[in-house]
Coordinates of C-alpha atoms in Angstrom, one line a residue:
M1 CA 183.1 76.1 47.3
S2 CA 180.8 78.6 49.0
A3 CA 180.8 82.3 48.0
P4 CA 182.4 84.6 50.5
L5 CA 179.8 86.2 52.9
T6 CA 180.6 89.7 51.7
D7 CA 179.5 88.6 48.2
V8 CA 176.1 87.7 49.1
P9 CA 173.6 90.6 47.8
T10 CA 171.8 92.0 50.9
T11 CA 168.5 92.0 48.9
A12 CA 168.8 88.2 48.5
L13 CA 168.8 87.7 52.3
P14 CA 165.9 86.9 54.4
T15 CA 164.3 89.3 57.1
V16 CA 165.1 87.6 60.4
V17 CA 162.2 87.5 63.0
I18 CA 163.1 86.6 66.5
G19 CA 160.4 84.8 68.3
A20 CA 157.5 82.6 67.2
G21 CA 154.9 84.2 69.3
P22 CA 151.9 86.0 68.3
V23 CA 153.6 89.2 67.0
G24 CA 156.7 87.3 65.5
L25 CA 154.4 85.0 63.5
A26 CA 152.2 88.0 62.5
A27 CA 155.5 89.7 61.2
A28 CA 156.2 86.5 59.1
A29 CA 152.6 86.5 57.7
H30 CA 153.1 90.2 56.6
L31 CA 156.4 89.5 55.1
T32 CA 155.0 86.5 53.2
E33 CA 152.1 88.6 51.9
R34 CA 154.4 91.2 50.7
G35 CA 156.7 88.6 49.0
I36 CA 159.7 89.3 51.3
E37 CA 161.6 86.1 52.4
A38 CA 161.1 85.6 56.2
L39 CA 163.0 83.4 58.6
V40 CA 161.6 83.1 62.1
L41 CA 164.0 82.0 65.0
E42 CA 162.2 80.5 68.0
A43 CA 164.2 79.3 71.0
G44 CA 161.4 76.9 72.1
P45 CA 160.2 73.8 70.7
A46 CA 157.0 75.0 69.2
A47 CA 155.1 78.1 68.2
G48 CA 154.2 80.3 71.1
S49 CA 156.5 78.5 73.6
A50 CA 156.2 81.5 76.0
V51 CA 152.5 81.5 75.7
R52 CA 152.3 77.9 76.4
E53 CA 153.9 78.5 79.7
W54 CA 151.0 80.4 80.8
G55 CA 148.6 78.3 79.0
H56 CA 146.3 77.8 82.0
V57 CA 145.6 81.6 82.2
R58 CA 142.5 82.9 80.1
L59 CA 143.1 86.2 78.3
F60 CA 140.8 89.1 78.7
S61 CA 141.0 89.9 75.0
T62 CA 138.5 88.0 72.8
W63 CA 139.5 85.9 69.8
S64 CA 138.4 88.7 67.5
E65 CA 141.3 90.8 68.9
L66 CA 144.0 88.1 68.9
V67 CA 144.1 87.0 65.3
D68 CA 146.3 89.2 62.9
P69 CA 144.4 90.0 59.7
A70 CA 147.3 88.9 57.4
A71 CA 147.7 85.6 59.2
E72 CA 144.0 85.0 59.0
K73 CA 144.3 85.7 55.2
L74 CA 147.1 83.0 54.8
L75 CA 145.2 80.5 56.9
A76 CA 141.8 80.7 55.2
P77 CA 142.6 78.8 52.2
T78 CA 143.9 75.9 54.2
G79 CA 140.4 75.2 55.7
W80 CA 141.4 76.8 59.1
T81 CA 138.3 78.0 60.9
A82 CA 138.6 81.1 63.1
P83 CA 137.2 80.4 66.6
D84 CA 134.3 82.3 67.8
G85 CA 135.3 85.9 67.9
A86 CA 133.4 86.8 70.9
T87 CA 135.0 84.1 73.3
Y88 CA 137.9 84.3 75.5
P89 CA 140.7 81.7 74.8
S90 CA 143.3 80.5 77.3
G91 CA 146.9 80.8 76.6
A92 CA 146.8 77.1 75.5
N93 CA 143.9 77.7 73.2
W94 CA 145.8 80.6 71.5
A95 CA 148.8 78.6 71.0
E96 CA 147.1 75.4 69.8
Q97 CA 144.3 76.8 67.8
Y98 CA 146.0 79.7 66.1
L99 CA 149.9 80.1 66.6
Q100 CA 150.8 76.6 65.8
P101 CA 148.7 76.3 62.7
L102 CA 150.0 79.5 61.4
A103 CA 153.7 78.3 62.2
D104 CA 152.9 75.1 60.5
L105 CA 151.7 76.8 57.5
L106 CA 154.8 78.9 57.2
G107 CA 156.9 75.7 57.3
D108 CA 160.6 76.0 57.1
K109 CA 160.3 79.7 57.5
V110 CA 160.1 78.9 61.2
R111 CA 163.1 77.4 63.0
Y112 CA 162.6 75.8 66.5
G113 CA 165.2 75.4 69.2
A114 CA 167.2 78.3 67.8
T115 CA 168.4 80.8 70.5
V116 CA 169.6 84.1 69.2
T117 CA 172.7 85.1 71.2
G118 CA 173.9 88.1 69.2
V119 CA 173.0 90.6 66.4
S120 CA 175.5 92.9 64.6
R121 CA 176.6 94.1 61.4
L122 CA 178.6 91.9 59.2
G123 CA 182.4 92.7 60.0
R124 CA 181.4 95.9 62.0
D125 CA 180.9 96.3 65.7
R126 CA 178.9 99.2 67.1
I127 CA 181.9 101.6 66.9
V128 CA 182.7 101.3 63.2
D129 CA 180.9 103.8 60.9
A130 CA 182.7 102.8 57.5
D131 CA 180.1 101.4 55.1
R132 CA 178.1 100.1 58.1
E133 CA 174.6 100.5 56.5
Q134 CA 175.7 98.7 53.6
Q135 CA 176.5 95.5 55.4
P136 CA 173.9 92.9 56.2
F137 CA 173.0 92.2 59.7
T138 CA 174.6 89.0 61.2
V139 CA 172.5 87.0 63.6
R140 CA 174.4 84.5 65.9
V141 CA 172.3 81.5 66.8
T142 CA 172.8 78.6 69.3
L143 CA 170.7 75.4 68.3
A144 CA 169.4 73.0 70.8
D145 CA 172.3 70.5 70.3
G146 CA 174.9 73.4 71.1
T147 CA 175.8 74.0 67.5
E148 CA 176.3 77.8 66.6
Q149 CA 175.5 79.3 63.4
R150 CA 175.7 82.7 61.7
I151 CA 172.8 83.8 59.8
L152 CA 172.7 86.9 57.4
A153 CA 169.7 89.0 57.2
R154 CA 168.7 92.1 55.3
A155 CA 166.5 93.4 58.4
V156 CA 165.7 92.1 61.7
I157 CA 162.5 92.3 63.8
D158 CA 162.9 91.4 67.3
A159 CA 159.6 90.1 68.6
S160 CA 161.2 87.9 71.4
G161 CA 159.0 89.4 74.1
T162 CA 159.9 89.8 77.8
W163 CA 158.7 86.6 79.3
T164 CA 162.0 85.3 80.2
T165 CA 163.1 88.4 82.2
P166 CA 160.6 89.0 85.0
S167 CA 161.3 91.9 87.3
P168 CA 162.6 91.1 90.9
I169 CA 161.0 91.7 94.3
G170 CA 163.2 94.9 95.2
A171 CA 161.4 98.3 94.8
D172 CA 164.7 99.6 93.4
G173 CA 164.6 97.2 90.4
L174 CA 167.3 95.1 91.9
P175 CA 166.7 91.6 93.6
A176 CA 165.8 92.3 97.3
L177 CA 168.5 91.2 99.7
G178 CA 168.2 87.3 100.1
E179 CA 165.9 86.9 97.3
H180 CA 168.2 84.5 95.3
A181 CA 169.0 82.6 98.4
A182 CA 165.2 82.0 99.0
S183 CA 164.3 81.0 95.3
V184 CA 163.1 77.6 96.4
R185 CA 160.1 79.5 98.0
I186 CA 159.7 82.2 95.3
S187 CA 157.8 82.1 92.0
Y188 CA 157.5 84.7 89.2
R189 CA 154.6 83.0 87.5
V190 CA 150.8 82.9 88.1
P191 CA 150.3 79.4 89.6
D192 CA 148.4 76.7 87.7
L193 CA 146.3 75.2 90.5
K194 CA 145.1 72.4 88.3
D195 CA 148.5 71.0 88.5
P196 CA 148.6 68.8 91.6
A197 CA 152.1 69.8 92.4
A198 CA 151.2 73.6 92.2
R199 CA 148.2 73.0 94.3
A200 CA 150.1 71.2 97.0
R201 CA 152.5 74.0 97.1
Y202 CA 149.9 76.6 98.0
A203 CA 147.0 74.8 99.6
G204 CA 146.7 75.5 103.3
R205 CA 149.6 77.8 103.3
R206 CA 150.2 81.5 103.6
T207 CA 151.4 83.1 100.5
A208 CA 152.6 86.8 99.6
V209 CA 151.5 88.2 96.1
I210 CA 153.6 91.1 95.3
G211 CA 152.3 93.4 92.4
S212 CA 149.4 95.4 91.4
G213 CA 148.5 94.5 87.8
A214 CA 146.4 91.9 85.9
S215 CA 148.8 89.0 86.8
A216 CA 148.6 90.0 90.5
F217 CA 144.7 90.1 90.3
T218 CA 144.7 86.7 88.8
A219 CA 146.8 85.3 91.5
L220 CA 144.7 86.7 94.2
A221 CA 141.5 85.4 92.5
T222 CA 143.1 81.9 92.0
L223 CA 144.2 81.7 95.5
A224 CA 141.0 83.0 96.9
D225 CA 139.1 80.0 94.9
L226 CA 141.6 77.7 96.5
A227 CA 141.1 79.2 100.0
K228 CA 137.3 78.0 99.6
D229 CA 138.4 74.4 99.4
E230 CA 141.6 74.2 101.3
P231 CA 141.4 75.7 105.0
G232 CA 144.3 77.7 106.0
T233 CA 145.1 79.0 102.6
H234 CA 145.6 82.8 102.9
T235 CA 147.1 85.5 100.8
V236 CA 149.0 88.6 101.8
W237 CA 148.8 91.1 98.9
I238 CA 151.7 93.6 98.9
L239 CA 151.5 96.9 97.0
R240 CA 154.1 99.6 96.8
R241 CA 151.4 102.2 96.8
G242 CA 148.1 102.7 98.4
I243 CA 144.6 101.5 97.5
S244 CA 142.5 103.9 95.6
G245 CA 139.4 103.6 93.3
S246 CA 141.7 103.0 90.4
T247 CA 143.6 100.1 92.1
F248 CA 141.4 97.3 90.9
G249 CA 141.1 98.8 87.2
G250 CA 138.1 100.0 85.3
G251 CA 135.4 97.7 86.6
T252 CA 132.2 98.0 84.8
A253 CA 133.7 101.0 83.0
D254 CA 136.3 98.9 81.1
Q255 CA 135.4 98.2 77.5
L256 CA 136.9 94.9 77.8
P257 CA 134.5 93.2 80.2
A258 CA 136.6 90.4 81.4
R259 CA 139.5 92.8 82.2
G260 CA 137.2 94.6 84.3
A261 CA 135.9 91.5 85.9
L262 CA 139.5 90.5 86.7
G263 CA 139.9 93.5 88.9
L264 CA 136.7 93.1 90.5
A265 CA 137.6 89.4 91.5
A266 CA 140.8 90.7 93.1
K267 CA 138.6 93.2 95.1
A268 CA 136.3 90.3 96.1
A269 CA 139.3 88.2 97.4
V270 CA 140.3 91.0 99.7
D271 CA 136.7 92.0 100.8
S272 CA 135.8 88.3 101.5
G273 CA 139.0 87.9 103.8
H274 CA 140.8 85.6 101.6
A275 CA 143.5 88.3 101.2
D276 CA 145.0 91.0 103.3
A277 CA 146.4 94.1 101.6
V278 CA 149.7 95.7 102.9
T279 CA 150.1 98.9 101.2
G280 CA 153.0 101.3 100.7
F281 CA 155.4 98.4 101.2
R282 CA 158.7 98.5 99.5
T283 CA 160.5 95.1 100.0
G284 CA 164.1 95.5 101.0
T285 CA 165.0 92.1 102.4
V286 CA 163.9 88.5 102.3
E287 CA 165.0 86.6 105.3
P288 CA 164.4 83.0 106.5
A289 CA 162.4 82.4 109.7
E290 CA 163.3 79.8 112.2
D291 CA 160.9 77.4 110.6
G292 CA 162.1 77.9 107.1
R293 CA 159.3 80.4 106.0
L294 CA 160.2 83.7 104.8
V295 CA 160.1 87.2 106.4
L296 CA 159.8 90.1 104.3
T297 CA 161.1 93.5 105.6
G298 CA 160.2 96.8 104.0
E299 CA 162.7 99.8 103.3
D300 CA 160.9 101.5 106.2
G301 CA 161.8 98.8 108.7
R302 CA 158.3 97.1 108.8
R303 CA 158.6 93.3 109.2
L304 CA 155.7 91.1 107.8
D305 CA 154.6 88.0 109.5
P306 CA 156.3 84.9 108.0
V307 CA 154.9 83.4 104.7
D308 CA 155.3 80.0 103.1
E309 CA 155.6 81.2 99.6
V310 CA 156.1 84.4 97.7
I311 CA 154.6 85.0 94.1
V312 CA 156.4 88.0 92.5
L313 CA 154.3 89.7 89.7
T314 CA 156.0 93.1 89.5
G315 CA 156.3 93.2 85.7
L316 CA 158.7 92.2 83.1
R317 CA 161.7 93.9 81.4
P318 CA 163.3 93.3 77.9
D319 CA 166.6 91.3 77.4
L320 CA 168.8 93.7 75.5
S321 CA 172.0 91.7 76.0
F322 CA 172.1 90.0 72.5
L323 CA 171.7 93.7 70.9
S324 CA 174.8 95.0 72.5
E325 CA 176.4 95.5 69.1
I326 CA 173.4 97.2 67.6
R327 CA 173.0 101.1 67.9
L328 CA 169.7 101.4 69.6
R329 CA 167.9 104.5 70.7
L330 CA 166.0 103.6 73.9
D331 CA 164.2 105.7 76.5
E332 CA 166.2 105.9 79.7
R333 CA 163.3 104.8 81.8
L334 CA 161.3 102.4 80.0
Q335 CA 164.0 100.8 77.8
A336 CA 161.5 101.3 74.9
P337 CA 162.3 103.0 71.5
A338 CA 162.8 106.7 72.3
E339 CA 160.1 107.8 70.1
L340 CA 157.6 105.4 71.3
A341 CA 158.2 105.8 75.0
P342 CA 156.1 109.0 75.5
L343 CA 153.3 107.4 73.8
I344 CA 153.0 104.5 76.3
D345 CA 154.3 106.0 79.4
P346 CA 152.2 104.1 82.1
N347 CA 152.6 107.2 84.3
Q348 CA 150.2 108.8 81.6
H349 CA 148.5 106.1 79.7
S350 CA 146.4 103.0 80.1
C351 CA 146.4 100.5 77.0
G352 CA 143.2 102.3 75.8
T353 CA 144.9 105.8 75.5
V354 CA 148.1 104.7 73.7
Y355 CA 148.4 106.5 70.4
P356 CA 148.7 104.5 67.1
H357 CA 152.2 104.1 66.2
G358 CA 154.3 102.2 63.6
H359 CA 157.7 102.1 61.7
R360 CA 158.6 105.6 62.5
E361 CA 158.3 105.4 66.3
L362 CA 160.0 101.9 66.2
S363 CA 163.0 103.1 64.3
H364 CA 166.5 103.3 65.6
P365 CA 170.0 104.8 64.5
E366 CA 170.7 101.4 63.1
P367 CA 168.4 101.2 59.9
G368 CA 166.6 98.0 59.3
I369 CA 166.2 96.8 63.0
Y370 CA 163.0 97.0 64.9
L371 CA 161.9 96.0 68.4
A372 CA 158.1 94.9 68.1
G373 CA 155.4 93.5 70.3
M374 CA 155.8 93.4 74.0
K375 CA 159.5 94.0 73.7
S376 CA 158.9 97.4 72.0
Y377 CA 157.2 98.4 75.3
G378 CA 160.3 97.9 77.4
R379 CA 159.1 97.9 80.9
A380 CA 155.7 99.4 80.2
P381 CA 152.9 97.0 80.9
T382 CA 150.3 98.5 78.8
F383 CA 150.6 96.3 75.6
L384 CA 147.9 94.8 73.5
A385 CA 148.2 92.1 70.9
M386 CA 146.2 94.3 68.3
T387 CA 148.9 96.9 68.9
G388 CA 151.7 94.5 68.0
Y389 CA 149.9 93.4 64.9
E390 CA 149.6 96.9 63.7
Q391 CA 153.2 97.6 64.5
V392 CA 154.5 94.7 62.3
R393 CA 152.2 95.7 59.4
S394 CA 153.7 99.1 59.4
V395 CA 157.2 97.9 59.7
V396 CA 156.8 95.3 56.9
A397 CA 155.3 98.0 54.7
A398 CA 158.2 100.2 55.3
L399 CA 160.7 97.4 54.5
A400 CA 158.7 96.8 51.3
G401 CA 159.2 100.4 50.4
D402 CA 155.5 101.2 50.6
T403 CA 156.0 104.3 52.8
E404 CA 152.3 105.5 52.3
S405 CA 150.9 102.3 53.8
A406 CA 153.6 102.2 56.5
D407 CA 152.7 105.7 57.6
R408 CA 148.9 105.0 57.6
V409 CA 148.8 103.6 61.2
E410 CA 145.2 103.1 62.4
L411 CA 144.2 101.5 65.7
T412 CA 141.3 101.9 68.0
L413 CA 141.9 100.5 71.3
P414 CA 139.3 99.7 74.2
E415 CA 139.5 101.9 77.2
T416 CA 140.4 100.6 80.6
G417 CA 138.2 103.1 82.4
V418 CA 141.3 104.1 84.4
C419 CA 143.0 107.5 83.7
G420 CA 146.1 106.8 85.6
G421 CA 147.5 103.9 83.4
A422 CA 148.9 100.8 84.8
G423 CA 151.0 102.8 87.1
L424 CA 154.7 102.7 87.4
F425 CA 153.7 105.6 89.8
D426 CA 153.5 103.7 93.1
D427 CA 153.3 106.8 95.7
P428 CA 152.5 105.1 99.1
A429 CA 151.2 108.4 100.2
A430 CA 148.5 108.4 97.5
P431 CA 144.9 108.7 98.8
Q432 CA 143.7 105.2 99.7
D433 CA 139.9 105.9 99.3
S434 CA 139.8 108.1 96.1
A435 CA 137.2 107.2 93.7
G436 CA 139.7 107.6 90.8
C437 CA 139.3 109.8 87.9
C438 CA 137.6 107.8 85.3
A439 CA 136.3 104.7 87.0
P440 CA 133.3 104.1 89.3
A441 CA 134.1 102.4 92.4
P442 CA 134.3 98.6 91.8
A443 CA 131.4 96.5 93.0
L444 CA 131.7 92.9 94.3
V445 CA 131.4 90.0 91.9
Q446 CA 131.7 86.3 92.4
I447 CA 135.2 85.1 91.7
G448 CA 134.1 81.9 89.8
A449 CA 132.7 83.6 86.6
P450 CA 131.4 81.9 83.4
A451 CA 133.8 81.1 80.8
A452 CA 133.0 84.0 78.5
A453 CA 134.0 86.5 81.4
T454 CA 136.4 84.5 83.3
P455 CA 139.0 86.8 84.9
A456 CA 142.2 86.7 82.9
A457 CA 145.7 88.1 82.9
D458 CA 147.3 89.0 79.6
G459 CA 149.3 92.0 80.8
E460 CA 152.5 92.6 82.7
Q461 CA 153.1 88.8 83.1
V462 CA 151.4 87.6 80.1
P463 CA 152.9 88.8 76.8
G464 CA 150.9 89.3 73.7
G465 CA 147.3 89.5 74.9
C466 CA 146.0 92.7 76.5
C467 CA 147.4 95.1 79.0
S468 CA 147.4 95.0 82.7

């Protein structure tokens, strides 16, 4: 007969990590290094399941910035060889050459097909105060076969990311009217044009790309390449604000060269005529045209010419639904931890100007639970993988009782060359020919760049890499 749940000492329970992506696996590596039992719950069938969904996209962070030090220390004795630190992996490379080997090494500490549907305190909903902090966390999980389980934990690190909850078309944060009804012609991902089905979907067609971050840049450059081979392929780039010197990123001032090249490639797509920019346009409705195509209407009444497809790359947002019984303190705008939000506000910061932060900025009124990685940034698109690695190093040190190490947060991030951050600001009245405050005006580049500097997107639509 098993012991009652309340008789299980909290110290004997594992720390549950939600998500076997880059930051979740890094957390498990740090826990292992500290001798703390870890249990990683991954909804997908393999490590880095979300990363694999954008496996065709090349990151603009190099390998040297994408491998966590504690993870590398675990992998080294196994004969694992770190990839060339100066090269840029694709999402598939990152998953296959690093994340999966790390998960394999962790063995039964990682469970696949385990979707977390709720987190609470054992026997306590969010209202109850009595003995709350003495109770272990209870994590409700649904397995691939539909079976439900309850797992007790001493602490929880939620590194589940934001990939599954893309933001909609509507500028008010809600789906545009008609968006759901038109879903067959709408995508929220950067297309993989090496896939014949995806190529056929966009070749020779008119596509609207909505967004102003790294993922939108990638889509613009990708569709521009397609237009060279497929006549009639054209893109309408829809921005909620105007075009200024900082619209295309830091260009040659960016300390991540591939990130700078990505913005320049997007500019080349516009300047070469493969894409038209529509500025100050906030989509209110999506309506079917008589021929089945889609017509976008702005909140100001403007109606755009019909398009065959729409690619929505307006950012991501955290899924907080399964944390409803946990006492979180979140910023009312970004949905990030309240102490962290001012440090990452995209109205003020690019990813290069984010201050180092750790367990204190990530803490909540509910002790022992942390949002880490992309999820900790809420709706802010300025996340870097190396930031997430430092987050979990600090968090795990705090869980181990090593406050000195936990408080010693050190991180040097590469500048974007753009003062204005990634820009939740989207004032359509902003000057459209400003040179920007940090970056020189971008120069044209060839869209087809060598592999070492291939434009990449690892920001608002691509968790875990570099910011948009």
